[in-house]
Amino acid sequence: MKKILSLLLICLCIACATNHKNAIPRPAIIEGTPMLTYEQLLEDHDSLVSYINQVSPIVYFNYEVRGIDFNLHARELRKQIQPRTTIPEYLQIVEKTLNSAQDGHSNMLGSWHLDILKNNWIPKGVVTGIDTSSIQYGYKYDDYVNKQFYTKLNLELVYTSGQYYNLLPFSYSDKKYPASMKLISCNGTDIHDYVKTRIEQSSPLRWDRENDRVYHEKFYKPSENYKKGILKLVFLDKDNKKHNLNIKKNDTVTFLQEKNSVYGYNDEKTPIITHYFEKEKIFYAKLPMMVEAYGDTLSERLRPIIAKNKVNAIVLDIRGNPGGSDNTYSNFLKKVVKDTLGQNVMVGRNFSPYNQKYFNINTDSVQNRTTHTFKINAATLKKPKMYYITYPNFRFVIPDSLNFSFEGKIYVLQDRFIYSSASNLSNLAKNNEQLISIGETPDLLGGLQTNPTVLQLPHSKIIFRIESQIDFTGCKTPKDIFQNNVEYPVSYSIKELYSRITTKEDIFGKQFLLNNDPMFQKAVELEKTRRQD
């Protein structure tokens, strides 16, 4: 009898434990989002990690070349999911897991991308397999993440010449701080050592290859920096005097000087700007975003100029261009260049069960297609098993039959804030004689990318995307896979950056470009040398 009672007691305890796992009290609920059991939270996270490992070649590059172990972070984050984990707590675990992939194309979809998903990608069949009725949850998740996981603090930090500086003077708690101070530590740790621990909090961490260190100019934004109540920053001014800034989580600083220009990514309000420099015989065009119609706009602005004036060179300014469609620059260049612009292409994708189904491939189809192969003549990664797509002299720009037959040089100005298709243009310039890239390397994984794969977790209905392609073109070592090599490096000093964002002059006006812009001046110098030769 005692044995029977003991057995019943054990069964009762197991049942209680099971019910405890499934009935999760949630004191902090994101209103209007699904209620999930403990098992569903685990299943969702396991699905997320599986999708990332199957789709993303970037996590394998990060592990082999940069020493970032995505799966180690993912395992530790999974351990944080407990029977009493709330949806907000779980959402942060998902955010950190995606951050650990350390790729600018791997993240939860924000409101802007959700709008595109709903109004464009799904109706056009670009994205399938998404429960459209649950897109509403994505907006709620995004709103919560922005309000709860990140602070409003803005310090206008910039990373240049291997160091962090504050661009503008500011005041906090009745103390004034000068502009252009160098940031040397955070919470008692050397700033570079501190930032490299932010893998789960800040993504993507840029990689300064010259100094072999990662950096992120807004590392202080995640709320987790303020676990002890304050963030302790130490700056060093031009006279080597230390300035301590101990700031609370929800506090902000007051800037003492107006910011008149942006050093960062453009948005949809940034205009197209064009000029003709009569003396230099240069047509200048600022392309703020890769919006297809912008390519046609530039062509129409060039048409009357090239019909009446001598144009020896074109300067295409993509500084701050966050990307979009490759058709944008193609639409412009096909009206300009006389000869086809192409390059050899060798890109790779994971040969995983998910990718095989998504891209409709298998071992036989890879072996039987002339453009597909399991082996290429370039440096690759040790893991995972991949298949490669090769196109000898792939044609990115095919001249229009009614183009301008321009034979001069096209100088592409770039800063660190180019991405996606803008980065593809930079890569094209590096591999074509008529195009010449000038400026800064973005310090982000570049090369030829493709449309990220958009996925949805089964229970929480969180929608996210993952980059599925990596560029091996011309790679002699795994480190070369990082790509993004500018032909003529030109960077801004902190003095130039300070002047650039505080001046009341139009920094894309003719006079500023000629007299104060080191990248445009480099293009003029190169063109002058070329003409003399």
GROMACS .gro file of C-alpha atoms in nm, residues 10-432:
model
  423
   10ILE     CA    1   0.539   1.083  -0.763
   11CYS     CA    2   0.286   1.090  -1.049
   12LEU     CA    3   0.105   1.380  -0.883
   13CYS     CA    4   0.432   1.576  -0.852
   14ILE     CA    5   0.515   1.513  -1.217
   15ALA     CA    6   0.168   1.626  -1.323
   16CYS     CA    7   0.196   1.941  -1.113
   17ALA     CA    8   0.535   2.019  -1.260
   18THR     CA    9   0.398   1.968  -1.611
   19ASN     CA   10   0.098   2.190  -1.544
   20HIS     CA   11   0.328   2.449  -1.390
   21LYS     CA   12   0.527   2.460  -1.712
   22ASN     CA   13   0.219   2.501  -1.931
   23ALA     CA   14   0.031   2.752  -1.715
   24ILE     CA   15   0.271   3.044  -1.715
   25PRO     CA   16   0.175   3.349  -1.511
   26ARG     CA   17   0.266   3.659  -1.711
   27PRO     CA   18   0.269   3.979  -1.510
   28ALA     CA   19   0.405   4.176  -1.809
   29ILE     CA   20   0.212   4.099  -2.130
   30ILE     CA   21   0.249   4.273  -2.465
   31GLU     CA   22  -0.117   4.342  -2.526
   32GLY     CA   23  -0.272   4.175  -2.829
   33THR     CA   24   0.003   3.916  -2.888
   34PRO     CA   25  -0.027   3.536  -2.850
   35MET     CA   26  -0.022   3.368  -2.509
   36LEU     CA   27   0.240   3.093  -2.518
   37THR     CA   28   0.324   2.792  -2.307
   38TYR     CA   29   0.673   2.718  -2.180
   39GLU     CA   30   0.710   2.439  -2.439
   40GLN     CA   31   0.603   2.676  -2.717
   41LEU     CA   32   0.865   2.930  -2.613
   42LEU     CA   33   1.131   2.659  -2.633
   43GLU     CA   34   1.002   2.533  -2.968
   44ASP     CA   35   1.003   2.884  -3.113
   45HIS     CA   36   1.360   2.946  -2.998
   46ASP     CA   37   1.476   2.609  -3.131
   47SER     CA   38   1.310   2.695  -3.464
   48LEU     CA   39   1.484   3.033  -3.472
   49VAL     CA   40   1.828   2.881  -3.410
   50SER     CA   41   1.765   2.606  -3.665
   51TYR     CA   42   1.657   2.857  -3.930
   52ILE     CA   43   1.965   3.072  -3.871
   53ASN     CA   44   2.202   2.776  -3.890
   54GLN     CA   45   2.037   2.645  -4.205
   55VAL     CA   46   2.000   2.974  -4.392
   56SER     CA   47   2.283   3.201  -4.279
   57PRO     CA   48   2.637   3.144  -4.410
   58ILE     CA   49   2.733   3.459  -4.218
   59VAL     CA   50   2.735   3.286  -3.879
   60TYR     CA   51   2.992   3.038  -4.009
   61PHE     CA   52   3.207   3.320  -4.148
   62ASN     CA   53   3.183   3.502  -3.815
   63TYR     CA   54   3.291   3.189  -3.627
   64GLU     CA   55   3.587   3.102  -3.850
   65VAL     CA   56   3.719   3.451  -3.923
   66ARG     CA   57   3.599   3.678  -3.643
   67GLY     CA   58   3.575   3.432  -3.354
   68ILE     CA   59   3.204   3.499  -3.291
   69ASP     CA   60   3.034   3.176  -3.186
   70PHE     CA   61   2.663   3.215  -3.262
   71ASN     CA   62   2.565   2.873  -3.130
   72LEU     CA   63   2.741   2.930  -2.798
   73HIS     CA   64   2.536   3.247  -2.747
   74ALA     CA   65   2.219   3.071  -2.865
   75ARG     CA   66   2.264   2.786  -2.613
   76GLU     CA   67   2.322   3.025  -2.324
   77LEU     CA   68   2.021   3.234  -2.424
   78ARG     CA   69   1.798   2.925  -2.443
   79LYS     CA   70   1.887   2.845  -2.082
   80GLN     CA   71   1.728   3.177  -1.984
   81ILE     CA   72   1.386   3.055  -2.099
   82GLN     CA   73   1.215   2.934  -1.782
   83PRO     CA   74   0.859   2.825  -1.694
   84ARG     CA   75   0.787   3.176  -1.564
   85THR     CA   76   0.948   3.364  -1.854
   86THR     CA   77   0.720   3.644  -1.971
   87ILE     CA   78   0.659   3.734  -2.335
   88PRO     CA   79   0.864   4.058  -2.302
   89GLU     CA   80   1.151   3.861  -2.149
   90TYR     CA   81   1.124   3.606  -2.426
   91LEU     CA   82   1.114   3.879  -2.691
   92GLN     CA   83   1.445   4.009  -2.562
   93ILE     CA   84   1.595   3.660  -2.584
   94VAL     CA   85   1.485   3.643  -2.947
   95GLU     CA   86   1.632   3.989  -3.013
   96LYS     CA   87   1.963   3.884  -2.858
   97THR     CA   88   1.970   3.558  -3.052
   98LEU     CA   89   1.927   3.744  -3.381
   99ASN     CA   90   2.189   3.998  -3.275
  100SER     CA   91   2.432   3.713  -3.211
  101ALA     CA   92   2.415   3.628  -3.580
  102GLN     CA   93   2.598   3.960  -3.629
  103ASP     CA   94   2.463   4.037  -3.974
  104GLY     CA   95   2.286   4.353  -4.085
  105HIS     CA   96   2.035   4.149  -4.286
  106SER     CA   97   1.940   3.920  -3.995
  107ASN     CA   98   1.687   4.081  -3.761
  108MET     CA   99   1.324   4.110  -3.659
  109LEU     CA  100   1.121   4.306  -3.911
  110GLY     CA  101   1.046   4.659  -3.796
  111SER     CA  102   0.741   4.864  -3.892
  112TRP     CA  103   0.897   4.991  -4.215
  113HIS     CA  104   0.976   4.641  -4.343
  114LEU     CA  105   0.641   4.507  -4.218
  115ASP     CA  106   0.466   4.769  -4.433
  116ILE     CA  107   0.666   4.654  -4.736
  117LEU     CA  108   0.596   4.289  -4.651
  118LYS     CA  109   0.222   4.350  -4.632
  119ASN     CA  110   0.187   4.584  -4.928
  120ASN     CA  111   0.453   4.456  -5.167
  121TRP     CA  112   0.642   4.134  -5.093
  122ILE     CA  113   0.340   3.914  -5.011
  123PRO     CA  114   0.108   4.045  -5.288
  124LYS     CA  115   0.386   4.005  -5.547
  125GLY     CA  116   0.478   3.658  -5.424
  126VAL     CA  117   0.830   3.762  -5.322
  127VAL     CA  118   0.762   3.626  -4.971
  128THR     CA  119   0.544   3.322  -4.903
  129GLY     CA  120   0.457   3.114  -4.599
  130ILE     CA  121   0.372   3.410  -4.374
  131ASP     CA  122   0.043   3.410  -4.183
  132THR     CA  123  -0.083   3.751  -4.299
  133SER     CA  124  -0.340   3.772  -4.021
  134SER     CA  125  -0.056   3.772  -3.767
  135ILE     CA  126   0.146   4.058  -3.917
  136GLN     CA  127  -0.035   4.280  -3.666
  137TYR     CA  128   0.173   4.116  -3.392
  138GLY     CA  129   0.493   4.230  -3.564
  139TYR     CA  130   0.400   4.596  -3.516
  140LYS     CA  131   0.329   4.538  -3.147
  141TYR     CA  132   0.659   4.356  -3.098
  142ASP     CA  133   0.852   4.629  -3.280
  143ASP     CA  134   0.689   4.903  -3.074
  144TYR     CA  135   0.774   4.724  -2.750
  145VAL     CA  136   1.134   4.656  -2.851
  146ASN     CA  137   1.196   5.020  -2.943
  147LYS     CA  138   1.041   5.155  -2.624
  148GLN     CA  139   1.169   4.904  -2.370
  149PHE     CA  140   1.496   4.758  -2.494
  150TYR     CA  141   1.669   5.078  -2.603
  151THR     CA  142   1.720   5.417  -2.443
  152LYS     CA  143   1.657   5.759  -2.594
  153LEU     CA  144   2.010   5.871  -2.516
  154ASN     CA  145   2.200   6.017  -2.810
  155LEU     CA  146   2.564   6.116  -2.767
  156GLU     CA  147   2.649   6.176  -3.135
  157LEU     CA  148   2.950   5.948  -3.111
  158VAL     CA  149   3.158   5.878  -3.419
  159TYR     CA  150   3.431   5.621  -3.476
  160THR     CA  151   3.720   5.745  -3.688
  161SER     CA  152   4.094   5.676  -3.700
  162GLY     CA  153   4.039   5.380  -3.467
  163GLN     CA  154   3.881   5.582  -3.183
  164TYR     CA  155   3.543   5.707  -3.059
  165TYR     CA  156   3.476   6.082  -3.038
  166ASN     CA  157   3.174   6.293  -2.951
  167LEU     CA  158   3.096   6.522  -3.242
  168LEU     CA  159   2.904   6.794  -3.058
  169PRO     CA  160   2.954   6.974  -2.726
  170PHE     CA  161   2.685   6.894  -2.470
  171SER     CA  162   2.579   6.950  -2.112
  172TYR     CA  163   2.450   6.710  -1.850
  173SER     CA  164   2.363   6.772  -1.487
  174ASP     CA  165   2.494   7.131  -1.500
  175LYS     CA  166   2.831   7.027  -1.642
  176LYS     CA  167   2.953   7.118  -1.990
  177TYR     CA  168   3.148   6.881  -2.213
  178PRO     CA  169   3.349   7.004  -2.515
  179ALA     CA  170   3.326   6.862  -2.868
  180SER     CA  171   3.574   6.612  -3.014
  181MET     CA  172   3.661   6.435  -2.687
  182LYS     CA  173   3.801   6.084  -2.721
  183LEU     CA  174   3.603   5.816  -2.536
  184ILE     CA  175   3.847   5.591  -2.347
  185SER     CA  176   3.640   5.372  -2.113
  186CYS     CA  177   3.294   5.249  -2.020
  187ASN     CA  178   3.202   5.116  -1.676
  188GLY     CA  179   3.568   5.098  -1.582
  189THR     CA  180   3.666   4.894  -1.890
  190ASP     CA  181   3.868   5.006  -2.191
  191ILE     CA  182   3.608   5.114  -2.446
  192HIS     CA  183   3.723   4.871  -2.716
  193ASP     CA  184   3.724   4.580  -2.471
  194TYR     CA  185   3.377   4.681  -2.353
  195VAL     CA  186   3.221   4.706  -2.698
  196LYS     CA  187   3.350   4.368  -2.812
  197THR     CA  188   3.138   4.209  -2.536
  198ARG     CA  189   2.819   4.360  -2.682
  199ILE     CA  190   2.759   4.080  -2.933
  200GLU     CA  191   2.410   4.004  -2.798
  201GLN     CA  192   2.315   4.370  -2.751
  202SER     CA  193   2.444   4.557  -3.060
  203SER     CA  194   2.421   4.440  -3.419
  204PRO     CA  195   2.589   4.456  -3.654
  205LEU     CA  196   2.920   4.528  -3.486
  206ARG     CA  197   3.141   4.681  -3.754
  207TRP     CA  198   3.486   4.534  -3.800
  208ASP     CA  199   3.780   4.772  -3.823
  209ARG     CA  200   4.016   4.539  -4.008
  210GLU     CA  201   4.309   4.778  -3.990
  211ASN     CA  202   4.305   4.770  -3.609
  212ASP     CA  203   4.141   4.426  -3.588
  213ARG     CA  204   3.864   4.539  -3.355
  214VAL     CA  205   3.487   4.571  -3.362
  215TYR     CA  206   3.302   4.893  -3.295
  216HIS     CA  207   2.950   5.031  -3.269
  217GLU     CA  208   2.884   5.401  -3.235
  218LYS     CA  209   2.556   5.345  -3.049
  219PHE     CA  210   2.672   5.067  -2.817
  220TYR     CA  211   2.524   5.263  -2.524
  221LYS     CA  212   2.163   5.241  -2.653
  222PRO     CA  213   2.062   4.893  -2.523
  223SER     CA  214   1.901   4.917  -2.180
  224GLU     CA  215   2.119   4.636  -2.046
  225ASN     CA  216   2.412   4.879  -2.027
  226TYR     CA  217   2.236   5.035  -1.727
  227LYS     CA  218   2.192   4.727  -1.507
  228LYS     CA  219   2.372   4.903  -1.221
  229GLY     CA  220   2.162   5.218  -1.261
  230ILE     CA  221   2.413   5.435  -1.446
  231LEU     CA  222   2.652   5.421  -1.738
  232LYS     CA  223   3.002   5.545  -1.653
  233LEU     CA  224   3.185   5.697  -1.950
  234VAL     CA  225   3.529   5.860  -1.938
  235PHE     CA  226   3.637   6.105  -2.210
  236LEU     CA  227   3.972   6.268  -2.280
  237ASP     CA  228   3.969   6.618  -2.431
  238LYS     CA  229   4.229   6.775  -2.661
  239ASP     CA  230   4.435   6.884  -2.358
  240ASN     CA  231   4.430   6.529  -2.213
  241LYS     CA  232   4.193   6.635  -1.939
  242LYS     CA  233   3.949   6.365  -1.824
  243HIS     CA  234   3.573   6.422  -1.826
  244ASN     CA  235   3.348   6.173  -1.645
  245LEU     CA  236   2.991   6.125  -1.763
  246ASN     CA  237   2.778   5.916  -1.524
  247ILE     CA  238   2.436   5.904  -1.682
  248LYS     CA  239   2.112   5.729  -1.587
  249LYS     CA  240   1.914   5.499  -1.814
  250ASN     CA  241   1.635   5.732  -1.922
  251ASP     CA  242   1.833   6.056  -1.918
  252THR     CA  243   1.942   6.260  -2.218
  253VAL     CA  244   2.207   6.525  -2.277
  254THR     CA  245   2.158   6.878  -2.407
  255PHE     CA  246   2.364   6.962  -2.714
  256LEU     CA  247   2.524   7.304  -2.706
  257GLN     CA  248   2.568   7.336  -3.080
  258GLU     CA  249   2.327   7.279  -3.365
  259LYS     CA  250   2.372   6.983  -3.595
  260ASN     CA  251   2.317   7.098  -3.952
  261SER     CA  252   2.414   6.790  -4.152
  262VAL     CA  253   2.399   6.413  -4.112
  263TYR     CA  254   2.689   6.171  -4.104
  264GLY     CA  255   2.505   5.842  -4.129
  265TYR     CA  256   2.240   5.671  -4.336
  266ASN     CA  257   2.006   5.875  -4.555
  267ASP     CA  258   1.630   5.841  -4.537
  268GLU     CA  259   1.346   5.887  -4.785
  269LYS     CA  260   1.351   6.264  -4.727
  270THR     CA  261   1.710   6.302  -4.849
  271PRO     CA  262   1.693   6.459  -5.196
  272ILE     CA  263   1.872   6.378  -5.521
  273ILE     CA  264   2.130   6.648  -5.596
  274THR     CA  265   2.305   6.710  -5.928
  275HIS     CA  266   2.561   6.969  -6.045
  276TYR     CA  267   2.770   7.039  -6.351
  277PHE     CA  268   3.117   7.173  -6.280
  278GLU     CA  269   3.202   7.378  -6.587
  279LYS     CA  270   3.576   7.421  -6.529
  280GLU     CA  271   3.635   7.058  -6.428
  281LYS     CA  272   3.379   6.927  -6.680
  282ILE     CA  273   3.237   6.693  -6.419
  283PHE     CA  274   2.875   6.586  -6.375
  284TYR     CA  275   2.803   6.525  -6.006
  285ALA     CA  276   2.507   6.322  -5.881
  286LYS     CA  277   2.413   6.239  -5.523
  287LEU     CA  278   2.212   5.917  -5.508
  288PRO     CA  279   2.063   5.902  -5.154
  289MET     CA  280   1.887   5.563  -5.174
  290MET     CA  281   1.857   5.279  -5.422
  291VAL     CA  282   1.503   5.359  -5.535
  292GLU     CA  283   1.456   5.245  -5.896
  293ALA     CA  284   1.297   5.569  -6.014
  294TYR     CA  285   1.602   5.762  -5.891
  295GLY     CA  286   1.818   5.597  -6.156
  296ASP     CA  287   1.589   5.727  -6.429
  297THR     CA  288   1.587   6.072  -6.266
  298LEU     CA  289   1.966   6.095  -6.280
  299SER     CA  290   1.963   5.996  -6.647
  300GLU     CA  291   1.714   6.269  -6.730
  301ARG     CA  292   1.919   6.529  -6.542
  302LEU     CA  293   2.236   6.428  -6.725
  303ARG     CA  294   2.073   6.426  -7.069
  304PRO     CA  295   2.051   6.804  -7.133
  305ILE     CA  296   2.394   6.866  -6.979
  306ILE     CA  297   2.580   6.608  -7.185
  307ALA     CA  298   2.399   6.729  -7.498
  308LYS     CA  299   2.531   7.085  -7.461
  309ASN     CA  300   2.853   7.048  -7.262
  310LYS     CA  301   3.169   6.845  -7.254
  311VAL     CA  302   3.153   6.588  -6.972
  312ASN     CA  303   3.489   6.428  -6.899
  313ALA     CA  304   3.390   6.252  -6.578
  314ILE     CA  305   3.092   6.158  -6.365
  315VAL     CA  306   3.096   6.157  -5.984
  316LEU     CA  307   2.828   5.930  -5.838
  317ASP     CA  308   2.796   6.004  -5.467
  318ILE     CA  309   2.641   5.717  -5.267
  319ARG     CA  310   2.754   5.831  -4.922
  320GLY     CA  311   2.486   5.741  -4.667
  321ASN     CA  312   2.301   5.518  -4.918
  322PRO     CA  313   2.139   5.229  -4.723
  323GLY     CA  314   2.063   5.029  -5.038
  324GLY     CA  315   1.741   4.908  -5.197
  325SER     CA  316   1.727   4.785  -5.556
  326ASP     CA  317   2.029   4.713  -5.779
  327ASN     CA  318   1.814   4.828  -6.071
  328THR     CA  319   1.861   5.185  -5.945
  329TYR     CA  320   2.226   5.227  -6.037
  330SER     CA  321   2.178   4.995  -6.335
  331ASN     CA  322   1.901   5.219  -6.473
  332PHE     CA  323   2.140   5.514  -6.462
  333LEU     CA  324   2.458   5.345  -6.578
  334LYS     CA  325   2.293   5.166  -6.870
  335LYS     CA  326   2.211   5.509  -7.011
  336VAL     CA  327   2.570   5.622  -6.963
  337VAL     CA  328   2.830   5.354  -7.031
  338LYS     CA  329   2.926   5.235  -7.376
  339ASP     CA  330   3.036   4.886  -7.277
  340THR     CA  331   2.878   4.623  -7.057
  341LEU     CA  332   2.981   4.631  -6.691
  342GLY     CA  333   3.032   4.286  -6.551
  343GLN     CA  334   3.247   4.074  -6.327
  344ASN     CA  335   3.307   3.714  -6.235
  345VAL     CA  336   3.068   3.604  -5.962
  346MET     CA  337   3.112   3.322  -5.712
  347VAL     CA  338   2.854   3.321  -5.435
  348GLY     CA  339   2.768   3.048  -5.187
  349ARG     CA  340   2.463   2.932  -4.996
  350ASN     CA  341   2.420   2.666  -4.729
  351PHE     CA  342   2.323   2.326  -4.870
  352SER     CA  343   2.074   2.270  -4.589
  353PRO     CA  344   1.733   2.098  -4.591
  354TYR     CA  345   1.557   2.433  -4.563
  355ASN     CA  346   1.756   2.596  -4.846
  356GLN     CA  347   1.713   2.291  -5.069
  357LYS     CA  348   1.337   2.330  -5.041
  358TYR     CA  349   1.337   2.712  -5.054
  359PHE     CA  350   1.563   2.740  -5.360
  360ASN     CA  351   1.431   2.419  -5.518
  361ILE     CA  352   1.767   2.243  -5.543
  362ASN     CA  353   1.914   1.903  -5.464
  363THR     CA  354   2.240   1.720  -5.525
  364ASP     CA  355   2.145   1.628  -5.882
  365SER     CA  356   2.030   1.976  -5.980
  366VAL     CA  357   2.349   2.133  -5.844
  367GLN     CA  358   2.564   1.884  -6.032
  368ASN     CA  359   2.367   1.920  -6.355
  369ARG     CA  360   2.351   2.300  -6.379
  370THR     CA  361   2.640   2.478  -6.548
  371THR     CA  362   2.614   2.770  -6.304
  372HIS     CA  363   2.598   2.554  -5.989
  373THR     CA  364   2.871   2.351  -5.825
  374PHE     CA  365   2.988   2.209  -5.494
  375LYS     CA  366   3.346   2.331  -5.546
  376ILE     CA  367   3.498   2.660  -5.660
  377ASN     CA  368   3.847   2.790  -5.721
  378ALA     CA  369   3.852   3.036  -5.432
  379ALA     CA  370   3.892   3.041  -5.055
  380THR     CA  371   3.580   2.905  -4.884
  381LEU     CA  372   3.468   2.819  -4.530
  382LYS     CA  373   3.533   2.496  -4.341
  383LYS     CA  374   3.166   2.472  -4.249
  384PRO     CA  375   2.886   2.427  -4.346
  385LYS     CA  376   2.837   2.221  -4.660
  386MET     CA  377   2.762   2.477  -4.929
  387TYR     CA  378   2.674   2.495  -5.294
  388TYR     CA  379   2.804   2.772  -5.515
  389ILE     CA  380   2.662   2.975  -5.799
  390THR     CA  381   2.919   3.091  -6.053
  391TYR     CA  382   2.873   3.335  -6.339
  392PRO     CA  383   3.182   3.418  -6.548
  393ASN     CA  384   3.160   3.787  -6.636
  394PHE     CA  385   2.809   3.830  -6.501
  395ARG     CA  386   2.656   4.136  -6.666
  396PHE     CA  387   2.537   4.386  -6.405
  397VAL     CA  388   2.485   4.676  -6.647
  398ILE     CA  389   2.399   4.630  -7.014
  399PRO     CA  390   2.408   4.956  -7.214
  400ASP     CA  391   2.079   5.086  -7.345
  401SER     CA  392   2.059   5.115  -7.724
  402LEU     CA  393   1.996   5.490  -7.689
  403ASN     CA  394   2.258   5.571  -7.428
  404PHE     CA  395   2.515   5.851  -7.412
  405SER     CA  396   2.812   5.625  -7.496
  406PHE     CA  397   3.015   5.788  -7.220
  407GLU     CA  398   3.376   5.670  -7.216
  408GLY     CA  399   3.514   5.874  -6.923
  409LYS     CA  400   3.564   5.761  -6.566
  410ILE     CA  401   3.279   5.728  -6.317
  411TYR     CA  402   3.399   5.800  -5.962
  412VAL     CA  403   3.190   5.643  -5.687
  413LEU     CA  404   3.211   5.830  -5.356
  414GLN     CA  405   3.132   5.616  -5.052
  415ASP     CA  406   3.151   5.645  -4.676
  416ARG     CA  407   3.099   5.385  -4.403
  417PHE     CA  408   2.723   5.423  -4.434
  418ILE     CA  409   2.652   5.225  -4.749
  419TYR     CA  410   2.485   4.887  -4.741
  420SER     CA  411   2.313   4.618  -4.946
  421SER     CA  412   2.278   4.725  -5.314
  422ALA     CA  413   2.491   5.035  -5.248
  423SER     CA  414   2.764   4.799  -5.133
  424ASN     CA  415   2.707   4.595  -5.450
  425LEU     CA  416   2.780   4.907  -5.657
  426SER     CA  417   3.101   4.964  -5.462
  427ASN     CA  418   3.198   4.604  -5.528
  428LEU     CA  419   3.122   4.647  -5.899
  429ALA     CA  420   3.342   4.959  -5.908
  430LYS     CA  421   3.633   4.766  -5.758
  431ASN     CA  422   3.611   4.513  -6.038
  432ASN     CA  423   3.562   4.746  -6.339
   0.00000   0.00000   0.00000
